[in-house]
C-alpha positions as a Markdown table, in Angstrom:
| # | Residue | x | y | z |
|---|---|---|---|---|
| 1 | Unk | 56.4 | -73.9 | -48.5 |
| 2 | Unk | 55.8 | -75.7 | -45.2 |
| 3 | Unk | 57.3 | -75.1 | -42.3 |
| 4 | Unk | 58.0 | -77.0 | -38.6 |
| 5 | Unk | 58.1 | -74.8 | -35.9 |
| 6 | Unk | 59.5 | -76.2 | -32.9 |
| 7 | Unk | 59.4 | -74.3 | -29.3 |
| 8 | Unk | 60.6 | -76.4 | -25.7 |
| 9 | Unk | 60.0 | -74.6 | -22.7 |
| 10 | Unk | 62.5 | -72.9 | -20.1 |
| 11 | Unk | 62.3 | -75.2 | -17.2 |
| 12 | Unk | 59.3 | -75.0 | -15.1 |
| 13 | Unk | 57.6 | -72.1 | -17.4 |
| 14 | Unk | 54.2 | -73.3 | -16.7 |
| 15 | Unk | 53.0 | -70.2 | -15.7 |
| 16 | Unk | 55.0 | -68.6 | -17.7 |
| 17 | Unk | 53.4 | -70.3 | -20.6 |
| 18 | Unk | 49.7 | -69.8 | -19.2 |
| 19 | Unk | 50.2 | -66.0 | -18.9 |
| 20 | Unk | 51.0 | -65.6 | -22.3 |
| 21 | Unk | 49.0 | -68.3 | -24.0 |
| 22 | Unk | 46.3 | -66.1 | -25.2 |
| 23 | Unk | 48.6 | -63.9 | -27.3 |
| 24 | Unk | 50.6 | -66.8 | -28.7 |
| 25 | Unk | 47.8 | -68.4 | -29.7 |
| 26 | Unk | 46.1 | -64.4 | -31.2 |
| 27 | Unk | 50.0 | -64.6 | -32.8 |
| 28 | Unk | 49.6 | -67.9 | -34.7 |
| 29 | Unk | 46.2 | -67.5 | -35.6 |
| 30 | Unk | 46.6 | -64.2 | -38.1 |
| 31 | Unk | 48.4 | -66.4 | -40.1 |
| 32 | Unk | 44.7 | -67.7 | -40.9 |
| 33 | Unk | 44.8 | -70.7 | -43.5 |
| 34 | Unk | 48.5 | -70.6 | -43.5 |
| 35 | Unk | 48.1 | -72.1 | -40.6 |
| 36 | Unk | 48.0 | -75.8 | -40.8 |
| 37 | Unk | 48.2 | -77.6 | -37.3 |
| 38 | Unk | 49.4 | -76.8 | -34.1 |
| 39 | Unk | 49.6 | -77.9 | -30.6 |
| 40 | Unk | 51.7 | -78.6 | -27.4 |
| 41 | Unk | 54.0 | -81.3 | -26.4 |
| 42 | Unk | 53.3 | -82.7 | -23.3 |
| 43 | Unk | 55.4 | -84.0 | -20.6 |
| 44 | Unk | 54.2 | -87.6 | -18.8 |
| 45 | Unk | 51.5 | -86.1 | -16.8 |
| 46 | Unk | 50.1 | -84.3 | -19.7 |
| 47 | Unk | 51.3 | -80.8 | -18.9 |
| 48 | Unk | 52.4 | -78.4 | -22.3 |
| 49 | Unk | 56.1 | -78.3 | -22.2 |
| 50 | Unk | 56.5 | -76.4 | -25.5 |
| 51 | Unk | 54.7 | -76.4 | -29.1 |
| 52 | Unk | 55.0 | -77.7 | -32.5 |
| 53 | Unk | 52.9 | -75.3 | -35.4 |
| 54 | Unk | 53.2 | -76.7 | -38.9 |
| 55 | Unk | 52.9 | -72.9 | -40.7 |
| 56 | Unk | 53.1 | -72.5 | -44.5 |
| 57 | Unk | 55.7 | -69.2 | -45.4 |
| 58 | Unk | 57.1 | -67.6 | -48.6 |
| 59 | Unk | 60.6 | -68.8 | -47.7 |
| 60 | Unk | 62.9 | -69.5 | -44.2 |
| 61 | Unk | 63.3 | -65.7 | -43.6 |
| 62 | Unk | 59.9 | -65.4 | -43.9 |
| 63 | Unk | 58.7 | -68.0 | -41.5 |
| 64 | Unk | 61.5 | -67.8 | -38.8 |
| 65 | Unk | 60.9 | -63.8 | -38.6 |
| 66 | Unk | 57.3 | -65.2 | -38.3 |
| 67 | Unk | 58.2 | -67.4 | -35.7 |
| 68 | Unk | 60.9 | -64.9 | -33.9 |
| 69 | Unk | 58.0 | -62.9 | -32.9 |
| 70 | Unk | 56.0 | -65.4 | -30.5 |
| 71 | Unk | 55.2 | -63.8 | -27.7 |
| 72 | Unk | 56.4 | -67.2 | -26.3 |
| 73 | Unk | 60.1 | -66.6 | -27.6 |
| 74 | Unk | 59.5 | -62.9 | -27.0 |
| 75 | Unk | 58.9 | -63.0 | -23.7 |
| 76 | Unk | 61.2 | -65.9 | -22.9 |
| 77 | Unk | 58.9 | -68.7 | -22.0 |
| 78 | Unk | 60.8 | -71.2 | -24.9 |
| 79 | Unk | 63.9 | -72.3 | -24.0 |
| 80 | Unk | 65.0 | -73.2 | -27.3 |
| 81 | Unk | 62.7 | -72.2 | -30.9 |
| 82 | Unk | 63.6 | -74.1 | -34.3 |
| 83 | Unk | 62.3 | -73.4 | -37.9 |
| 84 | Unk | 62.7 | -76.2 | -40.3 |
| 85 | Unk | 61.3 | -76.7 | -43.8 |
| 86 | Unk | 58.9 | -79.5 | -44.4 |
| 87 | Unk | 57.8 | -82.0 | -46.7 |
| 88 | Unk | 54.3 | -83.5 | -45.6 |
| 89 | Unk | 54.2 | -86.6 | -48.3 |
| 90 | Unk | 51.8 | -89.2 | -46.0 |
| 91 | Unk | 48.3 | -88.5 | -45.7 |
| 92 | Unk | 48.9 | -85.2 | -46.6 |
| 93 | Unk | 45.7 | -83.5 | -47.1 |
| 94 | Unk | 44.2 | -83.4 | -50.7 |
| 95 | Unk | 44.2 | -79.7 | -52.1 |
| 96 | Unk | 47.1 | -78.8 | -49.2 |
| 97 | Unk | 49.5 | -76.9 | -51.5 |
| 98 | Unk | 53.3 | -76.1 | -49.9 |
């Protein structure tokens, strides 16, 4: 199954966000080719103000107790984290099983 996760910053968590970037990004990447996109949002002048990882996951449980363990929820940098199943049905990679 594919899965949205959705992370927006605590206000001003720029260097929040830098200082543990490295081991978010150590975090997502085990999940090697279960891991199917990711990247920041940005606000108007192009600074990261959270992140978006499309993730594939057994079930819910599995991929919010994935996504629970961000060193960015972890150590408080997202304000707010949502995992939410997903159907990718446009332009959806051929051979990208859910």
């Amino acid at each position: 199954m594919l899965f949205i996760v959705s992370g927006r910053d605590k206000p001003n968590g720029l260097d929040a966000r830098l200082a543990h970037r490295d081991a978010h990004r150590a975090h997502y990447n085990a999940l090697g080719v279960d891991l199917i996109l990711a990247g920041p949002y940005l606000d108007g002048a192009g600074e990261p103000i959270g992140s978006m990882i499309i993730m594939r996951a057994e079930n819910q449980a599995a991929a919010e107790a994935f996504a629970s363990a961000d060193p960015y929820w972890t150590e408080r940098v997202f304000a707010e984290l949502s995992v939410s199943r997903w159907d990718w049905f446009m332009k959806r990679p051929e051979g990208l099983n859910s």
